[in-house]
Coordinates of C-alpha atoms in Angstrom, one line a residue:
X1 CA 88.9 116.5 89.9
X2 CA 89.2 118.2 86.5
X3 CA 88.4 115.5 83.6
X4 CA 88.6 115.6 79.9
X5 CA 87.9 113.9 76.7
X6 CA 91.6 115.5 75.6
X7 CA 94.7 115.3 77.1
X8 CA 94.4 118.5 79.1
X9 CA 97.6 120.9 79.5
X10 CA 97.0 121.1 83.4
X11 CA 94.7 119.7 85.9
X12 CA 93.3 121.5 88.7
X13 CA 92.8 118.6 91.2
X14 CA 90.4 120.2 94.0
X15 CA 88.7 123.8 93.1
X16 CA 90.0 125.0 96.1
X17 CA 93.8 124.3 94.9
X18 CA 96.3 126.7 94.5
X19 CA 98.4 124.6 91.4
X20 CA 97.4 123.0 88.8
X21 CA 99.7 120.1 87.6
X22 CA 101.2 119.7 83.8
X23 CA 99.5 116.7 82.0
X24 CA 102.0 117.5 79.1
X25 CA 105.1 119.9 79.0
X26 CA 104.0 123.7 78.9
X27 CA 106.2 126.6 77.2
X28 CA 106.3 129.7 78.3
X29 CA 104.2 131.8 77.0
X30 CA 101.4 129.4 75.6
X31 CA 97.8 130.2 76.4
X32 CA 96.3 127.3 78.7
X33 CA 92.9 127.0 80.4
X34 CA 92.4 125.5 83.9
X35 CA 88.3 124.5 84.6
X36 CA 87.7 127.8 82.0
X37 CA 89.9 130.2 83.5
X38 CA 92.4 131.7 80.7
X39 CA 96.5 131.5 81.8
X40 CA 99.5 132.3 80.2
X41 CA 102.4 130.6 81.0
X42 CA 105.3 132.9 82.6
X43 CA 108.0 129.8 82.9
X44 CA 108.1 126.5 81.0
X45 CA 106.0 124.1 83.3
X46 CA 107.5 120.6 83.0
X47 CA 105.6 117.3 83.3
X48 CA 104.0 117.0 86.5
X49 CA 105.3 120.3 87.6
X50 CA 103.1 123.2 89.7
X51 CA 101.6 126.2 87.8
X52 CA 100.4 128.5 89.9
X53 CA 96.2 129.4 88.7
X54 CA 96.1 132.6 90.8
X55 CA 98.3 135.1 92.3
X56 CA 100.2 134.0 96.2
X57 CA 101.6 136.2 98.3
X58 CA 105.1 135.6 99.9
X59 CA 104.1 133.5 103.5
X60 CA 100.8 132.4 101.7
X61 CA 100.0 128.6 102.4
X62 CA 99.9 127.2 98.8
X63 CA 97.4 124.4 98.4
X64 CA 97.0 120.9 96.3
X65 CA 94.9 118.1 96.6
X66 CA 93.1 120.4 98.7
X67 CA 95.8 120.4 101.1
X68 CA 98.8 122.2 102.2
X69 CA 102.1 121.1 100.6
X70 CA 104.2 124.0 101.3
X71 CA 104.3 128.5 101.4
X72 CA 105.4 130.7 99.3
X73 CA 109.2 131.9 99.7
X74 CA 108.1 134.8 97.3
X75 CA 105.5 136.5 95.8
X76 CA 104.2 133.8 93.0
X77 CA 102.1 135.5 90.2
X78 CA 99.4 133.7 88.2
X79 CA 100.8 131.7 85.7
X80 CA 104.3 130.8 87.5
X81 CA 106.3 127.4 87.6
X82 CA 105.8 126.6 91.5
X83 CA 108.7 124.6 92.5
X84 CA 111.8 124.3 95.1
X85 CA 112.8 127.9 94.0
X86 CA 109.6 129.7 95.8
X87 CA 107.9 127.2 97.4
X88 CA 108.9 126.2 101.3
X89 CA 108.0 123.1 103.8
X90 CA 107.2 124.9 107.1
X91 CA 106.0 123.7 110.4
X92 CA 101.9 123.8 110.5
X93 CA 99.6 122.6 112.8
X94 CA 97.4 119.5 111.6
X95 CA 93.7 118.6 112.9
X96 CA 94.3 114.4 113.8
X97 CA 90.3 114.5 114.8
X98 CA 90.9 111.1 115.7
X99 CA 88.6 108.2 114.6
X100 CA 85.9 110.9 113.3
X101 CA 85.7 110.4 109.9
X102 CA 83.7 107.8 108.0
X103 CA 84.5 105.8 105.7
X104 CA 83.1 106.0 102.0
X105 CA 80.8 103.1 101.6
X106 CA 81.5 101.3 98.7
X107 CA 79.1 99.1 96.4
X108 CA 80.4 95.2 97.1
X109 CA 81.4 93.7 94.1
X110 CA 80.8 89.5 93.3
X111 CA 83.9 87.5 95.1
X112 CA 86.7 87.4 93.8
X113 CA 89.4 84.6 93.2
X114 CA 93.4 83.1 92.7
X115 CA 94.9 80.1 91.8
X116 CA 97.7 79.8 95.0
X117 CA 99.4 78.1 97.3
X118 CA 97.4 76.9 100.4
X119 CA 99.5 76.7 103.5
X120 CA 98.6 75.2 106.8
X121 CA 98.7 78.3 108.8
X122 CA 95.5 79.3 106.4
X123 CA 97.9 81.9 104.5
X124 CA 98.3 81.4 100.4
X125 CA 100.7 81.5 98.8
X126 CA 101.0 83.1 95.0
X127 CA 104.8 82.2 94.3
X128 CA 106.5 78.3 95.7
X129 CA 109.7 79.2 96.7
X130 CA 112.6 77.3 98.5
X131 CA 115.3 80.2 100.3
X132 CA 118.6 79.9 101.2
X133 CA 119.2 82.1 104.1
X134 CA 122.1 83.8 105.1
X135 CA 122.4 84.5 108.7
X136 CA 125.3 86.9 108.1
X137 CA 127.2 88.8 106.1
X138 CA 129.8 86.4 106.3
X139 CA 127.9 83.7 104.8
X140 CA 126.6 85.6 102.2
X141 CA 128.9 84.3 99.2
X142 CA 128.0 80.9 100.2
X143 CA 124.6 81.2 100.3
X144 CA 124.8 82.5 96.5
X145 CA 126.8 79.7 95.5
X146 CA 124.1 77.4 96.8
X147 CA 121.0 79.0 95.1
X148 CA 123.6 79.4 91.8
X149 CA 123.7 75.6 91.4
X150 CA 119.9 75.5 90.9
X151 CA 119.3 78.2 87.9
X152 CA 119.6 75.7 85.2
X153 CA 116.9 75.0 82.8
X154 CA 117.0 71.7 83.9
X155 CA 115.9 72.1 87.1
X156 CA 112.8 73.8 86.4
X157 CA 111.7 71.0 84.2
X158 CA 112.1 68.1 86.7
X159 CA 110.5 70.7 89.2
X160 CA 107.9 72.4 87.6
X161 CA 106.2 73.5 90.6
X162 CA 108.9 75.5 92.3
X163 CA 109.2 78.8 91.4
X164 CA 113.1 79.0 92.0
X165 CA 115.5 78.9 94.8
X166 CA 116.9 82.0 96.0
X167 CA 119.3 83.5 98.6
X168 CA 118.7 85.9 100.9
X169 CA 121.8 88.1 101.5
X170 CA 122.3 91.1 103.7
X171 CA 125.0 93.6 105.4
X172 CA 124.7 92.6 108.8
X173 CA 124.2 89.8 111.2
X174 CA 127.5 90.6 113.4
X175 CA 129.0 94.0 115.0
X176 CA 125.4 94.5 116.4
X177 CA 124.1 94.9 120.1
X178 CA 122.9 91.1 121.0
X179 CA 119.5 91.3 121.5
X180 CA 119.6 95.0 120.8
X181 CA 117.0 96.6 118.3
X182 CA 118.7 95.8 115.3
X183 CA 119.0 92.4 116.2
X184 CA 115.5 92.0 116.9
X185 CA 114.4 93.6 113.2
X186 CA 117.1 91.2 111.9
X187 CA 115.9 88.3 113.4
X188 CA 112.0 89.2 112.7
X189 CA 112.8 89.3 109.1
X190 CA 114.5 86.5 108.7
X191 CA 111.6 84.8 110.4
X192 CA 109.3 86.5 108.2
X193 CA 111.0 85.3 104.9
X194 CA 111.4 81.9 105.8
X195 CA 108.0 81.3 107.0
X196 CA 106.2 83.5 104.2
X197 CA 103.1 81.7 102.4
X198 CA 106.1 81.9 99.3
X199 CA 108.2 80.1 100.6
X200 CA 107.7 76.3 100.7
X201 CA 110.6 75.5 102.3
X202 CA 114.5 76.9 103.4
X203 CA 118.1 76.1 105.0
X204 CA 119.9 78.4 107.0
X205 CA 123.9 78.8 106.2
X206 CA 125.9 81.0 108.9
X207 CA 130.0 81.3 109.6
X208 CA 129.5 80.1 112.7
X209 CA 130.8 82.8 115.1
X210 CA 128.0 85.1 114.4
X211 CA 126.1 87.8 116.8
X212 CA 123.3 86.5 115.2
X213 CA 123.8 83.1 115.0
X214 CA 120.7 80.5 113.5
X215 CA 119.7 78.7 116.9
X216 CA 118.9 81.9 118.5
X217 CA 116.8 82.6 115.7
X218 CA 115.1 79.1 115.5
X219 CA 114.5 79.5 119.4
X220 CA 113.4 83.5 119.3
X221 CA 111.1 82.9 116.5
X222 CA 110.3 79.0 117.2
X223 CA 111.1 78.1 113.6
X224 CA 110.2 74.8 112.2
X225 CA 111.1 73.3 108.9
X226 CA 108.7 74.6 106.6
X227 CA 109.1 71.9 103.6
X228 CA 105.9 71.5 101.6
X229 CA 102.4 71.2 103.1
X230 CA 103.2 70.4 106.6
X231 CA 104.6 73.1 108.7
X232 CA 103.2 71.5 111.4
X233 CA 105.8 68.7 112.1
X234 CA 108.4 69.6 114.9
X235 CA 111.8 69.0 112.8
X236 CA 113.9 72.2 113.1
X237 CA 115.4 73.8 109.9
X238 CA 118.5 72.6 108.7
X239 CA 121.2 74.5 109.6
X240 CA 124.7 75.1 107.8
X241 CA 127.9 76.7 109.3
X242 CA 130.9 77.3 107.5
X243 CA 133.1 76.8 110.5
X244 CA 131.6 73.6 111.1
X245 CA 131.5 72.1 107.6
X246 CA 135.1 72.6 106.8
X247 CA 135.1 76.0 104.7
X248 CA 132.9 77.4 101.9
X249 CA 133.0 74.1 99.2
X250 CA 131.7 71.8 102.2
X251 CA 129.4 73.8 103.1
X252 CA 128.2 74.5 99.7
X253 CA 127.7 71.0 98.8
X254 CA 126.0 69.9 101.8
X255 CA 123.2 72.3 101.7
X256 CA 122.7 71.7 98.3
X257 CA 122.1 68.0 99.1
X258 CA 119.5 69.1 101.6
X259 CA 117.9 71.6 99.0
X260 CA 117.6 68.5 96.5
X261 CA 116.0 66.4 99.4
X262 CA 113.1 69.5 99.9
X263 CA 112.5 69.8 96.3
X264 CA 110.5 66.7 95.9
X265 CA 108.0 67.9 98.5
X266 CA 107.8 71.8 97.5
X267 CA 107.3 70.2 93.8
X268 CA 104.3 68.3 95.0
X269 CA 102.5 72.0 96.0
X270 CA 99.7 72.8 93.7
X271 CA 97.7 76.0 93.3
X272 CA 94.3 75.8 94.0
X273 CA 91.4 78.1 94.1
X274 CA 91.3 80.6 96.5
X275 CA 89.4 83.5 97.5
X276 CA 90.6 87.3 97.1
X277 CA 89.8 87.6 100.8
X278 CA 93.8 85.7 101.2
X279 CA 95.2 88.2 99.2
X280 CA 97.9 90.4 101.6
X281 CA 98.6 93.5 99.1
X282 CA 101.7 95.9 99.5
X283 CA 101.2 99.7 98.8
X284 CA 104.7 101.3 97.5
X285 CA 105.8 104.1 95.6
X286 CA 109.1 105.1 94.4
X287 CA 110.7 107.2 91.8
X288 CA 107.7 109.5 92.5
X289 CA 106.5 112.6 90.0
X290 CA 104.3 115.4 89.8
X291 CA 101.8 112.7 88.6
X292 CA 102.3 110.1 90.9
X293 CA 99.3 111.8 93.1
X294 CA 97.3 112.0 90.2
X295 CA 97.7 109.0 88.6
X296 CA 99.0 105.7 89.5
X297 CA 98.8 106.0 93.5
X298 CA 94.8 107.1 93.3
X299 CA 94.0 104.3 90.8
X300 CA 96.3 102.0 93.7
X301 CA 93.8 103.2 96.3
X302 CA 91.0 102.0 93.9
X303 CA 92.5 98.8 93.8
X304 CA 93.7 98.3 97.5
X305 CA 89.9 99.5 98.1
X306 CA 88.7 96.7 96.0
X307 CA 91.1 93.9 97.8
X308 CA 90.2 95.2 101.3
X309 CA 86.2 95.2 99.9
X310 CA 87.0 91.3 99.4
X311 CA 87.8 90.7 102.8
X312 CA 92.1 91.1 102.0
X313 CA 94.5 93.2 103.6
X314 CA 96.4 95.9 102.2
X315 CA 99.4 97.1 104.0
X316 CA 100.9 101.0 103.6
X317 CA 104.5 101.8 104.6
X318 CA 107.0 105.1 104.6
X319 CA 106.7 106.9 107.6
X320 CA 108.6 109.4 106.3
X321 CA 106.6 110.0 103.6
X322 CA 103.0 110.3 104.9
X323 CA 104.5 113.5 107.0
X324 CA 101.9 116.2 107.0
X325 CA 99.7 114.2 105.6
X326 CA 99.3 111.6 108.4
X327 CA 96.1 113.6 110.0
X328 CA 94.3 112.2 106.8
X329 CA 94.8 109.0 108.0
X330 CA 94.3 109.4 111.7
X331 CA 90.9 110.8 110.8
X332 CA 90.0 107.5 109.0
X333 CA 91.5 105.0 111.9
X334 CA 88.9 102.9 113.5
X335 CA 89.8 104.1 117.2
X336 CA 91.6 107.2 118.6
X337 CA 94.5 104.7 120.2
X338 CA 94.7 103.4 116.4
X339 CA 95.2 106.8 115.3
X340 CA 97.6 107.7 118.5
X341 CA 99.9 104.6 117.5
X342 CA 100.9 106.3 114.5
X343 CA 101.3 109.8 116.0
X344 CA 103.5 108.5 118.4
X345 CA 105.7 106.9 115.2
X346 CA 105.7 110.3 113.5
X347 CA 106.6 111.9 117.1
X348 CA 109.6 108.9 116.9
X349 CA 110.8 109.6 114.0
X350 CA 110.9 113.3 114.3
X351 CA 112.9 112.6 117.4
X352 CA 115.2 110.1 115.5
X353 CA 115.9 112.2 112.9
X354 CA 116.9 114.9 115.0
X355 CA 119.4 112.7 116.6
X356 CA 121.5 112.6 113.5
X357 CA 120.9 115.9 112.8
X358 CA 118.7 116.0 109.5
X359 CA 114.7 116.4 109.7
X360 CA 112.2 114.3 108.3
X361 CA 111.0 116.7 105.6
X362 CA 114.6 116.4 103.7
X363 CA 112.8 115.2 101.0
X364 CA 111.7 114.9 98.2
X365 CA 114.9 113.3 96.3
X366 CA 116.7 115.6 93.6
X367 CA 115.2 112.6 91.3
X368 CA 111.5 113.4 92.8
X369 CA 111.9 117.4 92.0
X370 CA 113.6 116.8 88.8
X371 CA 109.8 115.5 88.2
X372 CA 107.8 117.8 89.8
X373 CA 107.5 117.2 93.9
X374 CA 108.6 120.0 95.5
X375 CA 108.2 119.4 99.1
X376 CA 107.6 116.4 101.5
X377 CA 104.0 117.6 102.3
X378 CA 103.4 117.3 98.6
X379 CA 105.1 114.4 98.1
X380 CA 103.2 112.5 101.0
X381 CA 99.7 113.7 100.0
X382 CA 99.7 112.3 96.6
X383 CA 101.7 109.1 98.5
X384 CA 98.7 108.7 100.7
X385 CA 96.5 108.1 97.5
X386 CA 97.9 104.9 97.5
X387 CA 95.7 104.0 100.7
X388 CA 92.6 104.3 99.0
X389 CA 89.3 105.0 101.5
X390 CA 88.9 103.0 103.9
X391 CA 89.1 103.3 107.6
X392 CA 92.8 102.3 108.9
X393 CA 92.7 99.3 111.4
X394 CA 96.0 98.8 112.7
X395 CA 99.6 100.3 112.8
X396 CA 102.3 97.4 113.2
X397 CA 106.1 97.9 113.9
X398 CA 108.3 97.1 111.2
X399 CA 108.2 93.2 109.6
X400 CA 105.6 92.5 112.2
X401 CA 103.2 90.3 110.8
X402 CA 100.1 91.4 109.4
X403 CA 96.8 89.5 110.6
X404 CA 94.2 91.8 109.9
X405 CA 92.0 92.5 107.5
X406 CA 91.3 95.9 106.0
X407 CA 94.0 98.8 105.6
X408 CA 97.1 98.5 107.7
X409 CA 100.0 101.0 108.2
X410 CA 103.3 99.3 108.8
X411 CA 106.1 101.9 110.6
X412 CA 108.9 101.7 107.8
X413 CA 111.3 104.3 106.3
X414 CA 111.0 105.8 102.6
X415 CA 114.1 103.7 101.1
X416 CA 112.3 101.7 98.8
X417 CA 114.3 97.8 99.6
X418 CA 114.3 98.4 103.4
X419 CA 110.3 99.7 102.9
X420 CA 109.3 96.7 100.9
X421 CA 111.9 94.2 102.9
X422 CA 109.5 94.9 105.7
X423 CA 106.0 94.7 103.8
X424 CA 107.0 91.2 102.4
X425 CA 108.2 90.0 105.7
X426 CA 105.4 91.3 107.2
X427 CA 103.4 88.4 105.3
X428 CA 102.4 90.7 101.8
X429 CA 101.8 88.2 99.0
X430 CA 101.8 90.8 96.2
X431 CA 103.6 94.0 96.0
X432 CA 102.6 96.8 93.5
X433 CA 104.6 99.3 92.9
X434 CA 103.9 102.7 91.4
X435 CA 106.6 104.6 89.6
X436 CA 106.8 108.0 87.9
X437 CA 110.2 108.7 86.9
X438 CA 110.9 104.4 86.5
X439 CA 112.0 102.5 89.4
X440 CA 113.0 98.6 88.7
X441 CA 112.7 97.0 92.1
X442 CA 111.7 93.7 92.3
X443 CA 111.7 91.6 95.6
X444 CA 111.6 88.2 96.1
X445 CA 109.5 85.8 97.1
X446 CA 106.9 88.5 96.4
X447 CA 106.0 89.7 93.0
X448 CA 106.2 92.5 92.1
X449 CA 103.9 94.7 89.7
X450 CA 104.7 98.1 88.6
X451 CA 102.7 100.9 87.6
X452 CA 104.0 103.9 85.6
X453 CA 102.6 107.5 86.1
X454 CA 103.0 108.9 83.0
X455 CA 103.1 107.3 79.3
X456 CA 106.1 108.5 78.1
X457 CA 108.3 106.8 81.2
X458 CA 106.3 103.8 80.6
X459 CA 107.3 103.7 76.6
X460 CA 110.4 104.5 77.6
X461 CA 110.9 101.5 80.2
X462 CA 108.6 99.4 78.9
X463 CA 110.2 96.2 80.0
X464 CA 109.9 97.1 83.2
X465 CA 106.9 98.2 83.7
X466 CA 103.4 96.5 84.1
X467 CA 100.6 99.0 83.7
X468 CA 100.6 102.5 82.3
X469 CA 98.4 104.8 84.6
X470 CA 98.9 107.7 82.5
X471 CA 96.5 106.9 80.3
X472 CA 94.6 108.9 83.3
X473 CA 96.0 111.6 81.7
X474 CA 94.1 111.1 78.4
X475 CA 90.7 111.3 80.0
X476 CA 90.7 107.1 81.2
X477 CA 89.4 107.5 84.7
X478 CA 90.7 106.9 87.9
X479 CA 88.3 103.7 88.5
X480 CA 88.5 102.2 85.7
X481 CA 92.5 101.5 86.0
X482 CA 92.1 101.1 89.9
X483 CA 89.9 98.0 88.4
X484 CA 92.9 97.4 85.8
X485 CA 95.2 97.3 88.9
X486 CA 93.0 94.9 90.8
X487 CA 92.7 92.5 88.1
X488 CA 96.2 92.6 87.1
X489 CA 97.4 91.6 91.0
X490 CA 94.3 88.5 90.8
X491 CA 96.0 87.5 87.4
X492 CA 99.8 87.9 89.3
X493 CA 99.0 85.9 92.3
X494 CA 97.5 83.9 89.8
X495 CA 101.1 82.8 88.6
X496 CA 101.5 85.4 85.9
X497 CA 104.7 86.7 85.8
X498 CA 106.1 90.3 86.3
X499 CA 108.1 92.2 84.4
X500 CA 110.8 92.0 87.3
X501 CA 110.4 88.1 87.3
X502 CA 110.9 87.9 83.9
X503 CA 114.2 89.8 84.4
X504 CA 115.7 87.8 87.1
X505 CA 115.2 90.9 89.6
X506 CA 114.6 90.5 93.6
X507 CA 117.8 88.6 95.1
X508 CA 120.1 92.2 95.9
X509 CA 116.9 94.3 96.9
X510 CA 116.9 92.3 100.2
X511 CA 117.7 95.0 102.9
X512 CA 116.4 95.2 106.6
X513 CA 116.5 97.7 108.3
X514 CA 119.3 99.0 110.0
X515 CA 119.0 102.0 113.3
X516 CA 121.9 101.1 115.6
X517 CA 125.1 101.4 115.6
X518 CA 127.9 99.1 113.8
X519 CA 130.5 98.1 116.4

C-alpha cells in the first residue's frame, strides 16, 4: 500500500491495481503522481473515486485491492474517472481453495482488560440495562409508554447503576406463518435481547391475541426472569397483555410497578474487572465511500485482530455484501465444511433474490456511488477489511448466538438495523461502526462506536462520530488507528459513552428480520 508523509492525491493500494483512489478531490486537468508514475487527470476525480493509472480495454477485468471489482463497459484511457458510467459487475468465477490459507501470525500483545458486568452464564456485560419488550406490533405504544415513565433525571440518581430502561418495538409479531421462518427469527431475537449480558433484567407486554404470543416464546426459548445476578432461579418473566389488564393505562401501570420492583436488584450490579478475552465485537459498515476500504474498515480489521488475539470474538455480517469477495474468506476458514457453510448462504441468497426478481449485486446504494463505490465487488472487498486476518471459525444463521472465539461470520442482509439487530442478539457486547458518507445508527443495549473514513465527513458530523480514520489519509498508518480502535471499544465497554448514547439513539433501530410473507 502506497504511504506518505503528505496527504497524497491518490493511492495506489496493490501494485498490481488497475485504480488508484482520491485521498483529496482531483480537477481535471491537474498533474498527479501514483508510486512515481506522472498522470493527468482527464475528469474531475471525487473523494474516494477511481482514477484509472493505465489504459483498459472495453471487456478488460479492472482491478483494486488486488482484486476484481468490476470490467470495463468501454475503453478507459489512463487518467479517467472509473465509475458506474464504464465500469460493469459481471459474473466471474472465484477460486474458494477451501481451508488453504494460513493465517498471518501475529505478535501477542500483554492482556487486556474492562470494567463490566459479570453474568452468571460467564458472559459480561458493558451496559446494565432493564428492556421492556414488545411481543407485537400491537403492543408497541404501550411498551413506550412504559420505558417513557423512567427517562427522568431522577431516576438515574436513585439508580445509578442502570443504564436506562428501554423498549424494544417492532413491525411484526402477528400476520406471520406460526412457527414459520419468520417466527422463528422473531422469536430468536427477542430471546437474544432479553437474555443479552446488557440486559439485567425485562417484562414482556403483548395484546394478547397475538401469533407470536409471550408463552410460546418463554417455552421455545426456555426464558427465565433475568433480574440481576441470578439468572439461575426458575421464576418465569413477567408477562403483560393488554387484553388481560383492561386496556393500555392498566397495562401501563402495572408493568411499571414490576420495573420499579427489578430496579433495586439491577442497581445492585457492579462492573468489575474483566479480561478482553469477554469481549463479543460487532464488525459493520454503512454509509460506505471510496475510502471506506482504505481506511476505517482496514484499521477495524486491526482492531477485531487485536480482540480475537485476546482470546474475544468478533462477529462479521452482510451477506450481501461480502459477494465476490467471499472466496477471501473461505480461503481463511479453519475447515472446508466452515468454508462450504457460507457458500451455501451465498448460493441462498442468490436463489432468494432471484425469487423477487432483483440480484444480489444491486448494489452499491445511489448514496455509496455518490462517494465512490461503483460496484458490489468493490464495495464487498474493501467491506471484508473489516474482518481483519485471522482464520474464520464459524458461520451462524442469523441472531444465533455466538459461542466461539475467534472471527465469526453471521448470515445477515446489508440493511444496516436488521444487520446489527442480529449481531446484538447474537450476544455482541460492542458494535463499531465504520462510516464514510455519516451514518447515525445507534442500537441498544449495545454501544455503539463510529468511525468516519474521511476527515472532512467527520468535521462535518462531528457529534456523531467517535474516531476519524482519515487521518490514514495524512500518512497516520493503518495500525496505529486499528490500535486507536481497540483501545477506544476497552474504554466503551468500559462505561464510556458513545456519541449515539449521548444523543439518546438506539430505541427505533430495532428491526429483525423479515423473509416471509405478511398475511
Amino acid at each position: 500500500m502506497a504511504t506518505a508523509t503528505t496527504m497524497p492525491r491518490a493511492v495506489l493500494l496493490r501494485r498490481d491495481d488497475d485504480v488508484a483512489v482520491a485521498s483529496a478531490p482531483i480537477p481535471a486537468g491537474a498533474e498527479i503522481k501514483v508510486e512515481g508514475v506522472a498522470l493527468t487527470a482527464l475528469d474531475p476525480i471525487g473523494l474516494g473515486h477511481k482514477i484509472a493509472v493505465h489504459d483498459l480495454q472495453k471487456g478488460s477485468p479492472v482491478r483494486k485491492y488486488g482484486q476484481v471489482i468490476g470490467f470495463a463497459s468501454e475503453r478507459i484511457a489512463a487518467g479517467s474517472c472509473v465509475h458506474v458510467h464504464n465500469l460493469r459487475a459481471e459474473l466471474f468465477e472465484r477460486d474458494y481453495a477451501f481451508a488453504q490459507e494460513r493465517s498471518t501470525e501475529h505478535p501477542l500483545d500483554p492482556a487486556r482488560t474492562f470494567r463490566g458486568y459479570l453474568r452468571p452464564d460467564g458472559r459480561v456485560g458493558t451496559r446494565n440495562y432493564i428492556a421492556v419488550v414488545s411481543t407485537v406490533n400491537c403492543s408497541a405504544s404501550t411498551s413506550r409508554y412504559i420505558s417513557n415513565r423512567f427517562q427522568d433525571r431522577d431516576f438515574r440518581r436513585s439508580h445509578p447503576n442502570v443504564d436506562g430502561v428501554f423498549a424494544i418495538t417492532h413491525k411484526g409479531g402477528c400476520g406471520l406463518p406460526f412457527e414459520g421462518k419468520d417466527h422463528q427469527i422473531l422469536e430468536r431475537v427477542l430471546a437474544g435481547f432479553v437474555h443479552h449480558p446488557n440486559v439485567a433484567a425485562y417484562v414482556l407486554v403483548g395484546l394478547g391475541c397475538e401469533g407470536a404470543y409471550a408463552e410460546h416464546l418463554i417455552e421455545s426459548h426456555h426464558l427465565r426472569l433475568a433480574a440481576g445476578s441470578d439468572r439461575t432461579v426458575s421464576q418465569k418473566p413477567r408477562v403483560f397483555t393488554i387484553q388481560d389488564e383492561g386496556g393500555v393505562s392498566r397495562t401501563v401501570e402495572a408493568a411499571v410497578r414490576a420495573v420499579e420492583g427489578l430496579l433495586p436488584t439491577a442497581d445492585a450490579c457492579r462492573r468489575t474487572e474483566q479480561p478482553a478475552s469477554k469481549l463479543c465485537v460487532a464488525l459493520e459498515c454503512g454509509g460506505s465511500d471510496g475510502n471506506s476500504g482504505v481506511t476505517a474498515n482496514p484499521a477495524l480489521g486491526v482492531a477485531a485482530d487485536l480482540v480475537v488475539a485476546q482470546g474475544g470474538s468478533a462477529v462479521l455480517g452482510e451477506t450481501t455484501e461480502i459477494y465476490g469477495a467471499e472466496h477471501l474468506l473461505t480461503r481463511r476458514a479453519v475447515s472446508e465444511e466452515v468454508g462450504r457453510k457460507l457458500l451455501d448462504r451465498i448460493k441462498w441468497w442468490e436463489w432468494y433474490t432471484k425469487v423477487f426478481g432483483a440480484a444480489i449485486n444491486n448494489n452499491p446504494s445511489p448514496g455509496n456511488k455518490a462517494g465512490g463505490l461503483s460496484t458490489i465487488y468493490e464495495k464487498s472487498l474493501g467491506a471484508l477489511a473489516k474482518a481483519g486476518s485471522t482464520p474464520l471459525v464459524a458461520v451462524v444463521d442469523y441472531a444465533e448466538q455466538v459461542r466461539t472465539p475467534g472471527l465469526v461470520f453471521m448470515d445477515t442482509p446489508g440493511y444496516d438495523p436488521v444487520c446489527t439487530t442480529g449481531l446484538v442478539a447474537g450476544g455482541a457486547n460492542i458494535l463499531v461502526f465504520t462510516t464514510g458518507r455519516g451514518s447515525v445508527l445507534g442500537l441498544r443495549p449495545t454501544p455503539c462506536i463510529k468511525v468516519a473514513t474521511n476527515t472532512p465527513m467527520f468535521e462535518k458530523l462531528r457529534d456523531d462520530m467517535d474516531l476519524d480514520a482519515g487521518t490514514i489519509l495524512d500518512g497516520e498508518s493503518v495500525e496505529a488507528v486499528g490500535r486507536r480502535v481497540f483501545d477506544s471499544i476497552l474504554a466503551v465497554a468500559s462505561g464510556e459513552p458513545t456519541r449515539s448514547e449521548r444523543a439518546g439513539i438506539g430505541e427505533e433501530e430495532f428491526a429483525p428480520w423479515t423473509i416471509g410473507p405478511t398475511l
